CSV table of C-alpha atoms in Angstrom, one decimal:
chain,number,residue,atom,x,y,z
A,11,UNK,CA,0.0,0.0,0.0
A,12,UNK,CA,1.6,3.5,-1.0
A,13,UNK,CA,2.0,5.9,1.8
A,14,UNK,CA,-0.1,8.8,1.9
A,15,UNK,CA,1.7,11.7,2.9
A,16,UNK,CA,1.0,13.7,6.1
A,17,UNK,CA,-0.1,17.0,7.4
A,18,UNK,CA,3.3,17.6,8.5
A,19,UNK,CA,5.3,15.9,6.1
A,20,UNK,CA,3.4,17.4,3.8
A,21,UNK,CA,5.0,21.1,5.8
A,22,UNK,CA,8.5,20.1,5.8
A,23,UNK,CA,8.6,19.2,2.1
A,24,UNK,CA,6.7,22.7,0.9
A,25,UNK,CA,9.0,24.3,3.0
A,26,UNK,CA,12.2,22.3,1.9
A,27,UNK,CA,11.4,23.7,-1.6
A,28,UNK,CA,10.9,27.3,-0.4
A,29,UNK,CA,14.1,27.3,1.3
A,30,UNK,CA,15.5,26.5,-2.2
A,31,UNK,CA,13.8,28.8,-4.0
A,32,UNK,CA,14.5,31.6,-1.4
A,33,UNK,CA,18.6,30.5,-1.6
A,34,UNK,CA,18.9,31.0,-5.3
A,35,UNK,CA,17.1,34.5,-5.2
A,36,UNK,CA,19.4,35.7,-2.2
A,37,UNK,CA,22.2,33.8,-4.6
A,38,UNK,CA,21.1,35.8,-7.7
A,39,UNK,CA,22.6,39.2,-6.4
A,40,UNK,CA,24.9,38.0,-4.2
A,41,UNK,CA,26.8,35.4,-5.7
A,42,UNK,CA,29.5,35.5,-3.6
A,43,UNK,CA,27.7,34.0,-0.5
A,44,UNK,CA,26.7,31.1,-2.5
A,45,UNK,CA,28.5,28.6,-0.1
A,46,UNK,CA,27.4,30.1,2.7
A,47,UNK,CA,24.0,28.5,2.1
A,48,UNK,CA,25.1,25.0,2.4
A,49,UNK,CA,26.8,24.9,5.5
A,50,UNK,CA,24.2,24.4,8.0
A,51,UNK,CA,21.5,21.7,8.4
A,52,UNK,CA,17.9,22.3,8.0
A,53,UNK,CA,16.0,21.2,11.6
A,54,UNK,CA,12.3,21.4,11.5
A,55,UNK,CA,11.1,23.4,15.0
A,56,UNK,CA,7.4,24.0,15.3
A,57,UNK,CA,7.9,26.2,18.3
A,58,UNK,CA,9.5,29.3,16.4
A,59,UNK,CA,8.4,32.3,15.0
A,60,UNK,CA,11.3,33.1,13.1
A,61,UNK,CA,14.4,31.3,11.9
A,62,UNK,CA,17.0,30.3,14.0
A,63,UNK,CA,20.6,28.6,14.1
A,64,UNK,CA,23.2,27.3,16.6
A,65,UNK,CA,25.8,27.6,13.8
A,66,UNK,CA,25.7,23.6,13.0
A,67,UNK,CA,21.4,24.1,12.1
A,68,UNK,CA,18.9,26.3,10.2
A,69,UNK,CA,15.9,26.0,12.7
A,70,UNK,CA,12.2,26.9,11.4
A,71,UNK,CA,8.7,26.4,12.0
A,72,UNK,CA,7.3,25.1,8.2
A,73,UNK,CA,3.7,25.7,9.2
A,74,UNK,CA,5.2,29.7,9.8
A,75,UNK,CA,7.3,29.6,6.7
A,76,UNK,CA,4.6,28.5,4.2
A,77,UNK,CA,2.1,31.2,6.2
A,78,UNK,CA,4.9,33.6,5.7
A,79,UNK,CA,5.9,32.9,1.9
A,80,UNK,CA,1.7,33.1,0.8
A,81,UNK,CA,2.0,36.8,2.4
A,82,UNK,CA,5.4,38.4,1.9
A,83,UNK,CA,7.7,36.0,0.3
A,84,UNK,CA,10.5,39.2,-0.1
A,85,UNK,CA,10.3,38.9,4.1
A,86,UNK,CA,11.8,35.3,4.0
A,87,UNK,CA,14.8,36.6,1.7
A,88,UNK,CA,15.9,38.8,4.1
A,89,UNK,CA,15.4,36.7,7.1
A,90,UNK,CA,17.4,34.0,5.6
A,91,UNK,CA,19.9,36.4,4.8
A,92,UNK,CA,20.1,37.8,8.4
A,93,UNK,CA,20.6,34.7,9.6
A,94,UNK,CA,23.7,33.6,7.6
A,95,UNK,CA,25.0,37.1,8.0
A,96,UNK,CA,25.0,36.3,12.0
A,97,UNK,CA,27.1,33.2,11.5
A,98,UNK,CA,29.6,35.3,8.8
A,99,UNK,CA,30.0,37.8,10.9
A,100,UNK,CA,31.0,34.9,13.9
A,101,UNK,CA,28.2,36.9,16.3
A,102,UNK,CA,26.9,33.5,18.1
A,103,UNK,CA,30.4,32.6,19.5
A,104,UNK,CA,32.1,36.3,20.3
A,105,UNK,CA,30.1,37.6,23.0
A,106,UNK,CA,31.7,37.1,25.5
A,107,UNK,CA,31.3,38.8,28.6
A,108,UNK,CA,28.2,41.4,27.0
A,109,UNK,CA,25.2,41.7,28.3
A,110,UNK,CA,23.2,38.9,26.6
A,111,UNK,CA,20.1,41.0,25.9
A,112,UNK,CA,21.9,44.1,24.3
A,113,UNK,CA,23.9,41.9,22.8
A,114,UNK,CA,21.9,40.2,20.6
A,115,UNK,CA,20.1,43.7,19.7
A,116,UNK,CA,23.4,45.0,18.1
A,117,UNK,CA,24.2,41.9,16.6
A,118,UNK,CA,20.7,42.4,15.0
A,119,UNK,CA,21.2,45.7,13.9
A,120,UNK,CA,24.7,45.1,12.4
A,121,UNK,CA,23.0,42.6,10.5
A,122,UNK,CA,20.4,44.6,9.1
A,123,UNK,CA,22.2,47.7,9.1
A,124,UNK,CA,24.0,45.2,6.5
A,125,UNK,CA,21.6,44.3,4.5
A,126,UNK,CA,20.3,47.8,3.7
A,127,UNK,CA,23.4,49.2,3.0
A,128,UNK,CA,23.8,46.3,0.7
A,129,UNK,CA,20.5,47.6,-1.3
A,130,UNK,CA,20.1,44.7,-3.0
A,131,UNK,CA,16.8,43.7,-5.2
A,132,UNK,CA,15.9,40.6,-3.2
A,133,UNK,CA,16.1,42.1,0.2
A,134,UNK,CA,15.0,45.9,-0.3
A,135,UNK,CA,12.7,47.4,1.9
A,136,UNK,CA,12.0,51.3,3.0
A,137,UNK,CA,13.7,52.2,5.6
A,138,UNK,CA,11.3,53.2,9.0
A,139,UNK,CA,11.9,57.0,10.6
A,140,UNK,CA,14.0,55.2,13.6
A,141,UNK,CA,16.0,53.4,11.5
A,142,UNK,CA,16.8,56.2,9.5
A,143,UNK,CA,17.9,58.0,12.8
A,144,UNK,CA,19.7,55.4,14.1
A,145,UNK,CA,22.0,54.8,11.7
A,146,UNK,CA,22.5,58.2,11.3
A,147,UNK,CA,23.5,58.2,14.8
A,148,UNK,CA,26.0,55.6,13.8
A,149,UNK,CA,27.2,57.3,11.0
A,150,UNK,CA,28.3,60.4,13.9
A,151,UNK,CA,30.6,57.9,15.9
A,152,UNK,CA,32.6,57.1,13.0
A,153,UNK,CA,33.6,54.1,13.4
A,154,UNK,CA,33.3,51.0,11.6
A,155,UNK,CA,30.1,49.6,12.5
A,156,UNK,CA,29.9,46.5,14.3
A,157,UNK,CA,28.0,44.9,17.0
A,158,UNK,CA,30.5,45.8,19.4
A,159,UNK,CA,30.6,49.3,18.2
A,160,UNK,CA,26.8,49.5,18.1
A,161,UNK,CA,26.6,47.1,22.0
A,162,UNK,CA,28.7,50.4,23.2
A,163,UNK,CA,26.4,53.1,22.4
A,164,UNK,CA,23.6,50.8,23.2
A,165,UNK,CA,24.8,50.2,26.7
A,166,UNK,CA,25.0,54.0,27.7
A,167,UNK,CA,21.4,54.5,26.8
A,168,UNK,CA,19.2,54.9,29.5
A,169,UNK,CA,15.5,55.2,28.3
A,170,UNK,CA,14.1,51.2,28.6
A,171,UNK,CA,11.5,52.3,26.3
A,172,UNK,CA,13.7,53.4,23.6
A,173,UNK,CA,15.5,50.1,24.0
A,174,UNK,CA,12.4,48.5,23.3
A,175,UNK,CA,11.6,50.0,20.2
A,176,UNK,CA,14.8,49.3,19.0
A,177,UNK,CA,14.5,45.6,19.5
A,178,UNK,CA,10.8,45.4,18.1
A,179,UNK,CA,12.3,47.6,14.8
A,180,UNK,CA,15.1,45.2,14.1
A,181,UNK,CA,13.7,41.5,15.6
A,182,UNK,CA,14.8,39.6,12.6
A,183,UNK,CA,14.8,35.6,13.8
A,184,UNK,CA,15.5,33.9,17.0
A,185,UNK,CA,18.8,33.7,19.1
A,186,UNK,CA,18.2,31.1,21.5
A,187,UNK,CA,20.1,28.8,20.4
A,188,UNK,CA,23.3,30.8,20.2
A,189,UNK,CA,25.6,29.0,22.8
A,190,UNK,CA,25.7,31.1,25.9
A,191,UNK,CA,29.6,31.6,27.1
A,192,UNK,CA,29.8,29.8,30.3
A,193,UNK,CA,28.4,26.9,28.0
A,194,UNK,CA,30.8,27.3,24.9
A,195,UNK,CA,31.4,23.4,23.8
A,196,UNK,CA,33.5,21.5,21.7
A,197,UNK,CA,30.6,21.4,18.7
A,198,UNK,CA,30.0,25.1,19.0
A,199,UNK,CA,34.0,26.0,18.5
A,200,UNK,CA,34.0,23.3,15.4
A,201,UNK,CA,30.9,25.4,14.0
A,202,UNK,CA,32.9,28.9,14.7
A,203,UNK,CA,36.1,27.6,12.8
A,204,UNK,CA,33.2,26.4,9.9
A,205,UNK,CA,32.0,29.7,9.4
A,206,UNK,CA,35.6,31.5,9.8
A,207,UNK,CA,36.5,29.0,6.7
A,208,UNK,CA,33.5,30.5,4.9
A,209,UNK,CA,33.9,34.1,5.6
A,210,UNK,CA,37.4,33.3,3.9
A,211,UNK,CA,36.0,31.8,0.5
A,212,UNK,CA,33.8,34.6,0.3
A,213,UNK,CA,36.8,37.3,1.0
A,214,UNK,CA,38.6,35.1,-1.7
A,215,UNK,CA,35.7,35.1,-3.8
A,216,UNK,CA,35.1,39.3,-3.8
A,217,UNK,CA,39.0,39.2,-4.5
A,218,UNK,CA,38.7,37.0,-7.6
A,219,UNK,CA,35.9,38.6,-9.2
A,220,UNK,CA,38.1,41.8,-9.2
A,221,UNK,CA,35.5,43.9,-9.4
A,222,UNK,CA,35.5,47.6,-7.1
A,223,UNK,CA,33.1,46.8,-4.0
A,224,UNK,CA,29.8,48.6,-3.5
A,225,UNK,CA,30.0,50.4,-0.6
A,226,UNK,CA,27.4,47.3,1.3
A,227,UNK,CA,30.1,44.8,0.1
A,228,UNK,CA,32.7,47.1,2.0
A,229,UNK,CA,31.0,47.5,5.0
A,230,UNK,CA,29.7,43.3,4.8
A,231,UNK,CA,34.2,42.7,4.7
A,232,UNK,CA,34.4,45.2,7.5
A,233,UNK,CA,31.9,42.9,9.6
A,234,UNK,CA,34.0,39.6,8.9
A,235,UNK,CA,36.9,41.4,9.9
A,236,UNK,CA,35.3,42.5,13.3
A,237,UNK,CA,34.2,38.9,14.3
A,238,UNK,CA,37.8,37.5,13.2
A,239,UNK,CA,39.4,40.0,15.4
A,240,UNK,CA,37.7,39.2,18.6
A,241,UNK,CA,38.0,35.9,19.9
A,242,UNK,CA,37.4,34.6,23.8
A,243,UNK,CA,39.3,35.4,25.9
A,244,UNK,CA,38.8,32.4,27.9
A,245,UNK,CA,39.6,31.0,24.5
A,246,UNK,CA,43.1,33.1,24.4
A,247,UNK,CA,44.3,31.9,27.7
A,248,UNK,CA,44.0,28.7,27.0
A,249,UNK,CA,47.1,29.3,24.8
A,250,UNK,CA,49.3,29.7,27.6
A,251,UNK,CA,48.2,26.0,28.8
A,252,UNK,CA,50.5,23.4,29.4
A,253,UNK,CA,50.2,19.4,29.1
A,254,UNK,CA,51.2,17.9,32.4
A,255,UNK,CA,50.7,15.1,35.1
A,256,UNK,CA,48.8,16.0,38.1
A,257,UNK,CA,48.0,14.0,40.7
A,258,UNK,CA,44.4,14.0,40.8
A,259,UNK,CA,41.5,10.9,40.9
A,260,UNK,CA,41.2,10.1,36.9
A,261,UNK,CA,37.2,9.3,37.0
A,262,UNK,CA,37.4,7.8,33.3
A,263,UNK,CA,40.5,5.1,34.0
A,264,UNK,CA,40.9,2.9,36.3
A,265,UNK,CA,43.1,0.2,37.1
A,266,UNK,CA,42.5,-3.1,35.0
A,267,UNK,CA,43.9,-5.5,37.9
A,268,UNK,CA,40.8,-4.5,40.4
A,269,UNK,CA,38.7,-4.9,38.0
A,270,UNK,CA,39.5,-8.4,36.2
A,271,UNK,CA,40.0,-9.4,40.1
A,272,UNK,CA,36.3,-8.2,41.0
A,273,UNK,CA,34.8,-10.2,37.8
A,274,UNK,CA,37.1,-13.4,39.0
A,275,UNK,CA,35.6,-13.1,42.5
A,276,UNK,CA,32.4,-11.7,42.4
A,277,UNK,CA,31.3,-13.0,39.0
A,278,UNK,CA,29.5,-9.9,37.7
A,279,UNK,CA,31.1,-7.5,40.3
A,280,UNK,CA,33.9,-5.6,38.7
A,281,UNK,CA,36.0,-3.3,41.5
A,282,UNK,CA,37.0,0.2,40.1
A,283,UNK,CA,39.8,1.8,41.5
A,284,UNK,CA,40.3,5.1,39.7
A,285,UNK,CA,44.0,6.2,38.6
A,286,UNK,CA,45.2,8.8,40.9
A,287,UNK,CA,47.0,11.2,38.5
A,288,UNK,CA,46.2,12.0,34.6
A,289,UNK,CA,47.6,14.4,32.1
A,290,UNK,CA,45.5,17.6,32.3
A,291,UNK,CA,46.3,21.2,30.3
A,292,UNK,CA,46.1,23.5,32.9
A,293,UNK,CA,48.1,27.0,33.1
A,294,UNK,CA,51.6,26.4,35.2
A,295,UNK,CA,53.6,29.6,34.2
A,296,UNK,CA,53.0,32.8,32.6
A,297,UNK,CA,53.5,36.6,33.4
A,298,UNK,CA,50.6,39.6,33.2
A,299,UNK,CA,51.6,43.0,32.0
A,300,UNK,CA,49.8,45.6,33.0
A,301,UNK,CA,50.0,48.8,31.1
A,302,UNK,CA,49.8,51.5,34.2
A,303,UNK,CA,50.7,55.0,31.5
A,304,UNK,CA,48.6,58.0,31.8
A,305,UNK,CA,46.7,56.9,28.3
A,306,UNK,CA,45.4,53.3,29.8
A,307,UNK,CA,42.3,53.5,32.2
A,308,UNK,CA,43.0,52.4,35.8
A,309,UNK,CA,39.2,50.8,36.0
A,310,UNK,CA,40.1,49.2,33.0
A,311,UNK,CA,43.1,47.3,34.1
A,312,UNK,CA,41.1,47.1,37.3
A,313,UNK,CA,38.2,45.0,35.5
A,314,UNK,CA,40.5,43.4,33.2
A,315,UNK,CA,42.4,41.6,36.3
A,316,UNK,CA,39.0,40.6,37.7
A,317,UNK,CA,38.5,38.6,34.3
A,318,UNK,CA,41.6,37.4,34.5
A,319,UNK,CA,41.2,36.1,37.7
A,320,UNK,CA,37.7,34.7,37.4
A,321,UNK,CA,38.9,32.4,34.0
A,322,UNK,CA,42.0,31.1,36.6
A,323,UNK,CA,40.2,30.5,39.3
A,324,UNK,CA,38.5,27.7,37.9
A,325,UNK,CA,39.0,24.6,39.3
A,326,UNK,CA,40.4,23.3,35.7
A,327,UNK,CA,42.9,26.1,35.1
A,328,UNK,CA,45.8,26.2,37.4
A,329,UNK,CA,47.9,23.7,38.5
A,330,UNK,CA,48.3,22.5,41.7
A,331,UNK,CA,52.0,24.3,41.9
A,332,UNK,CA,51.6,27.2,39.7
A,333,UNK,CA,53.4,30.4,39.6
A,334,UNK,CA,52.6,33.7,37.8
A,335,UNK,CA,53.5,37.4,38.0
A,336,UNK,CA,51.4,40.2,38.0
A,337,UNK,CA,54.0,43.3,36.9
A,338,UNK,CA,52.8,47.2,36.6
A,339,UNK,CA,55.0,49.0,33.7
A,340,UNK,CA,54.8,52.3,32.2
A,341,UNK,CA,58.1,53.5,30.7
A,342,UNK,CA,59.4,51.6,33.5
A,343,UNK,CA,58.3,48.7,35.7
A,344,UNK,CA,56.8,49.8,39.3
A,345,UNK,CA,55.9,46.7,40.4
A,346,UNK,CA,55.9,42.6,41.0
A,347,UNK,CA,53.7,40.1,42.9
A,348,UNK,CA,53.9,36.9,42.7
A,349,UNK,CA,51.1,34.9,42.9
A,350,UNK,CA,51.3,30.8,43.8
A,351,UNK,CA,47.6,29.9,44.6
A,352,UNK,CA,44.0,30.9,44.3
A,353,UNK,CA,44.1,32.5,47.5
A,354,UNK,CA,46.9,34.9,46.6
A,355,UNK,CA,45.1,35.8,43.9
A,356,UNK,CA,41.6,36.8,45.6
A,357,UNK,CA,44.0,39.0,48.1
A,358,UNK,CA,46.1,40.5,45.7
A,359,UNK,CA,42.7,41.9,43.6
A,360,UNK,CA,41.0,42.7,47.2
A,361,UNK,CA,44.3,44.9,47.9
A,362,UNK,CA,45.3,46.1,44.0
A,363,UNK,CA,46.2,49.6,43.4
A,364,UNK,CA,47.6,51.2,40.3
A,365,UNK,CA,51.2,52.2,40.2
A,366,UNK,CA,52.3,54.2,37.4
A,367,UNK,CA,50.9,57.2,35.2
A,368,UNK,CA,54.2,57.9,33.1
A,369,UNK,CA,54.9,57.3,29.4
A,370,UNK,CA,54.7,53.7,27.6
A,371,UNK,CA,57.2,51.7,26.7
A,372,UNK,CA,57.4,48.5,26.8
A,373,UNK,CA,60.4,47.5,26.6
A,374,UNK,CA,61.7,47.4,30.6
A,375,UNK,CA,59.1,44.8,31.1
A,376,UNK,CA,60.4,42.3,28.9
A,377,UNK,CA,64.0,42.8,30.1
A,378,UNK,CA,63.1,42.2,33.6
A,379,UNK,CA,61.1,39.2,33.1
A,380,UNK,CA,63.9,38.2,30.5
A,381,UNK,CA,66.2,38.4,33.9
A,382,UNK,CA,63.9,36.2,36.0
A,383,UNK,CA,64.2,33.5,33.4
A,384,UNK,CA,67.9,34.1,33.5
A,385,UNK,CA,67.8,33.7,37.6
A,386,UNK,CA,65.7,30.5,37.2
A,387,UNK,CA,62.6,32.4,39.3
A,388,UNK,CA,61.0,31.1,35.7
A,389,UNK,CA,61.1,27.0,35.0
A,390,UNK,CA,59.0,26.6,32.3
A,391,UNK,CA,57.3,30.2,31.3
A,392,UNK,CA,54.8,29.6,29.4
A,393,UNK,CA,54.1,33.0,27.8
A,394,UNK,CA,53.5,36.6,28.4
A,395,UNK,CA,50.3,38.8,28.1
A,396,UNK,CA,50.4,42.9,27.7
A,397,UNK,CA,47.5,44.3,28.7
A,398,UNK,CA,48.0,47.9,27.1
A,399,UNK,CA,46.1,50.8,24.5
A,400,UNK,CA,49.0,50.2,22.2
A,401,UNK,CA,50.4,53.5,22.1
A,402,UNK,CA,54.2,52.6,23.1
A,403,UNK,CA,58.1,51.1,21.7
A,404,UNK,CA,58.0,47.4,21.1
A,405,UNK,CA,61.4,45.9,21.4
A,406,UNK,CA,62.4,44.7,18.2
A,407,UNK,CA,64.0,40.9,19.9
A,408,UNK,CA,62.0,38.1,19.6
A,409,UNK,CA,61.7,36.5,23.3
A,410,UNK,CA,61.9,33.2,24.3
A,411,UNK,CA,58.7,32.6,25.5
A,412,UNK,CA,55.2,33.2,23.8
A,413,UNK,CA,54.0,37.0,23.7
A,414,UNK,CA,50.8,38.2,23.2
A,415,UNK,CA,49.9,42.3,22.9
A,416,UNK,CA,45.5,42.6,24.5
A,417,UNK,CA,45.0,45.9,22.9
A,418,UNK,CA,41.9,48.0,23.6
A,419,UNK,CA,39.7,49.0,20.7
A,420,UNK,CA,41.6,50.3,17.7
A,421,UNK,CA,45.7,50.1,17.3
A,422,UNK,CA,48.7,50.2,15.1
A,423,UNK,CA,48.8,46.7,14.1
A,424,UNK,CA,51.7,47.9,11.7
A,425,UNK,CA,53.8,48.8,14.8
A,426,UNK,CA,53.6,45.6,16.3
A,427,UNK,CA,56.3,42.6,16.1
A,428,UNK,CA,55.4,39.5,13.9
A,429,UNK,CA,56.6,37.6,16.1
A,430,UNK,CA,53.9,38.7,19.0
A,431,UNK,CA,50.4,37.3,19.1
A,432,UNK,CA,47.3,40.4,19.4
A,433,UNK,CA,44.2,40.2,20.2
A,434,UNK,CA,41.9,43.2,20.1
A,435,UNK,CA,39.3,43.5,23.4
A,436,UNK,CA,36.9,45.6,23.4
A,437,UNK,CA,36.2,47.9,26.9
A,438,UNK,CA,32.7,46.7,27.3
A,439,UNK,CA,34.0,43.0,27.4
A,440,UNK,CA,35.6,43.6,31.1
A,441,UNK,CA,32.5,45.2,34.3
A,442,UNK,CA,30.3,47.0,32.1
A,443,UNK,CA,27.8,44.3,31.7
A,444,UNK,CA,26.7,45.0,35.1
A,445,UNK,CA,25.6,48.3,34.5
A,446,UNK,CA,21.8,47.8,33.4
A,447,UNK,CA,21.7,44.9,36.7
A,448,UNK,CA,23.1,47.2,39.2
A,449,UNK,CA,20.6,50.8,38.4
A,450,UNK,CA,17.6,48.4,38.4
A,451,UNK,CA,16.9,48.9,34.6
A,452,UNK,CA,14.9,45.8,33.1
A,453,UNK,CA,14.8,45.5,29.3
């Protein structure tokens, strides 16, 4: 007997072929995202109202999506579109530390910002009165727009209505399946690199065709740009990682002679006896930087240390014997404290003070940790971090250990070594997600 289709299969098939026929008009004028629209996995989800994606799936409701296509099929090109754009533009894994909420409102609006600057036949729509003044008021900071850039005038807004305008004007599709940071997991970083490797064919791709960029083609490059510069900064650390045994109760191997003995005796009893040390990366040696000149922002550094401290403090970060150094430079160090455990660490950001306000250079810092190695106070240094605004004199010698340069906003990348890693934070990443939580605000 032939099967006779159902209600709902019926759904997911109609809508299959609407996702098809939605892809090749996006693909039409934008040819260059064309590989874009193959990378994720289409997952019926009859809860939604909108299209979503963890990076790996394209979530949608097909009952929604046939409903939507019979009364404003141009709506589903551009929702589409904004969802790909979210996964170019890496906005589901580079959070961070922001505000979850505001977040995901100036991720929206860098998307869609986007998409009418690219003007294109398949997406066009008029553009509202508080659109127009927003991005007008974007236009005034002059700078690059991105969802950080846009998360930072978002945050110093203090009308709650205004806020909620904003999110009804630009609610595109649905981000709750965008990993949340505390959660980041091994699928959701394979999915990041995915999308990485597609921004990169699509950069190629522009390059090939030769052709002068639109101005929406400039500003979509600017975007991937933005998401490839910032990266985790729990993710950063884990650079600085080494592979060592620790002598710790291994809950995943155990010794074979217990348990071969337990089946001999007992018959069906097998006796587990765990190992008592495994190999574990975990961070043994490094040195912090802190850049204490007049130009850097002593609550920054401040709030940068907390972060620090929060990512080491985990129970899977630091080594049983660990040793690090927390040094204050400006154009000259002014100070050194060692720190060997977790507890040193709470007291040393309970008692922290600033010490410096001179010029930059950074220079001094690496000779005197370049001595300690010398003096054996360093074993087995890992690596080095400079937490600085980048206005300063690199030393032109490559060190022996890792270096990494944690500039705030904007710098010189020109100016820096090769040979020194960079990684650009943005201000908002480190105590200013607190700011809505602590006056009350709800949004």
């Amino acid at each position: 007997m032939p099967h006779i289709e159902t209600q709902s299969e019926w759904e997911a098939r109609m809508a299959g072929k609407i996702l098809d026929f939605v892809r090749n008009e996006i693909c039409v004028d934008l040819r260059f995202l064309q590989p874009a629209f193959s990378v994720l996995e289409r997952k019926p989800d009859t809860e939604l109202n909108a299209f979503a994606t963890d990076g790996n799936r394209l979530y949608f409701a097909p009952e929604w999506m046939i409903s939507v296509f019979r009364k404003n099929p141009a709506y589903l090109d551009r929702a589409y579109l904004h969802t790909i754009l979210h996964c170019i533009f890496s906005h589901p894994w580079i959070g961070g530390n922001f505000e979850r909420t505001l977040y995901g409102l100036a991720c929206d609006i860098a998307v869609e910002y986007t998409i009418d600057r690219l003007d294109k036949p398949c997406t066009r729509r008029a553009l509202s009165y508080m659109r127009q003044q927003f991005y007008e008021k974007m236009r005034r900071e002059k700078q690059a727009v991105s969802a950080a850039v846009i998360y930072r005038v978002l945050i110093e807004e203090t009308d709650a209505e205004y806020i909620r305008a904003l999110q009804m004007e630009f609610y595109t599709d649905d981000h709750r399946y965008w990993p949340r940071e505390e959660k980041l997991s091994a699928a959701a970083g394979a999915a990041q690199k995915k999308w990485n490797k597609v921004a990169r064919q699509m950069t190629l791709e522009q390059k090939r065709r030769g052709e002068e960029k639109e101005e929406g083609e400039q500003l979509l490059a600017a975007q991937v740009q933005a998401g490839k510069s910032r990266r985790s900064y729990r993710d950063f650390l884990q650079k600085f990682s080494v592979l060592r045994e620790e002598i710790t109760c291994d809950p995943d191997e155990f010794d074979l002679n217990y348990y071969t003995y337990g089946l001999h005796i007992y018959k069906n009893m097998p006796l587990i006896e765990p190992l008592e040390s495994r190999e574990v990366k975990k961070i043994q040696e490094f040195a912090v930087v802190l850049d204490t000149s007049y130009s850097t922002s002593g609550e920054l550094i401040r709030n940068f240390l907390k972060e620090t401290f929060a990512v080491l403090s985990e129970q899977d970060s630091f080594f049983t014997q660990c040793r690090m150094h927390i040094i204050q430079c400006d154009e000259k160090v002014r100070s050194d404290v060692e720190i060997k455990s977790r507890e040193e660490l709470k007291q040393l950001l309970t008692d922290f003070t600033v010490v410096g306000g001179g010029g930059t250079d950074f220079r001094p810092a690496f000779s005197y940790i370049n001595e300690l190695v010398e003096q054996g106070v360093f074993k087995n240094l890992k690596g080095l971090l400079y937490f600085t605004d980048g206005k300063g004199t690199y030393p032109k010698k490559k060190p022996a250990y890792q270096t990494a340069f944690l500039f705030l906003d904007d710098y010189d990348g020109s100016a820096v070594p090769p040979w020194a890693m960079r990684l650009r934070l943005e201000p908002e990443e480190f105590g200013r997600k607190e700011k809505r939580e602590r006056s009350g605000e709800q949004i």
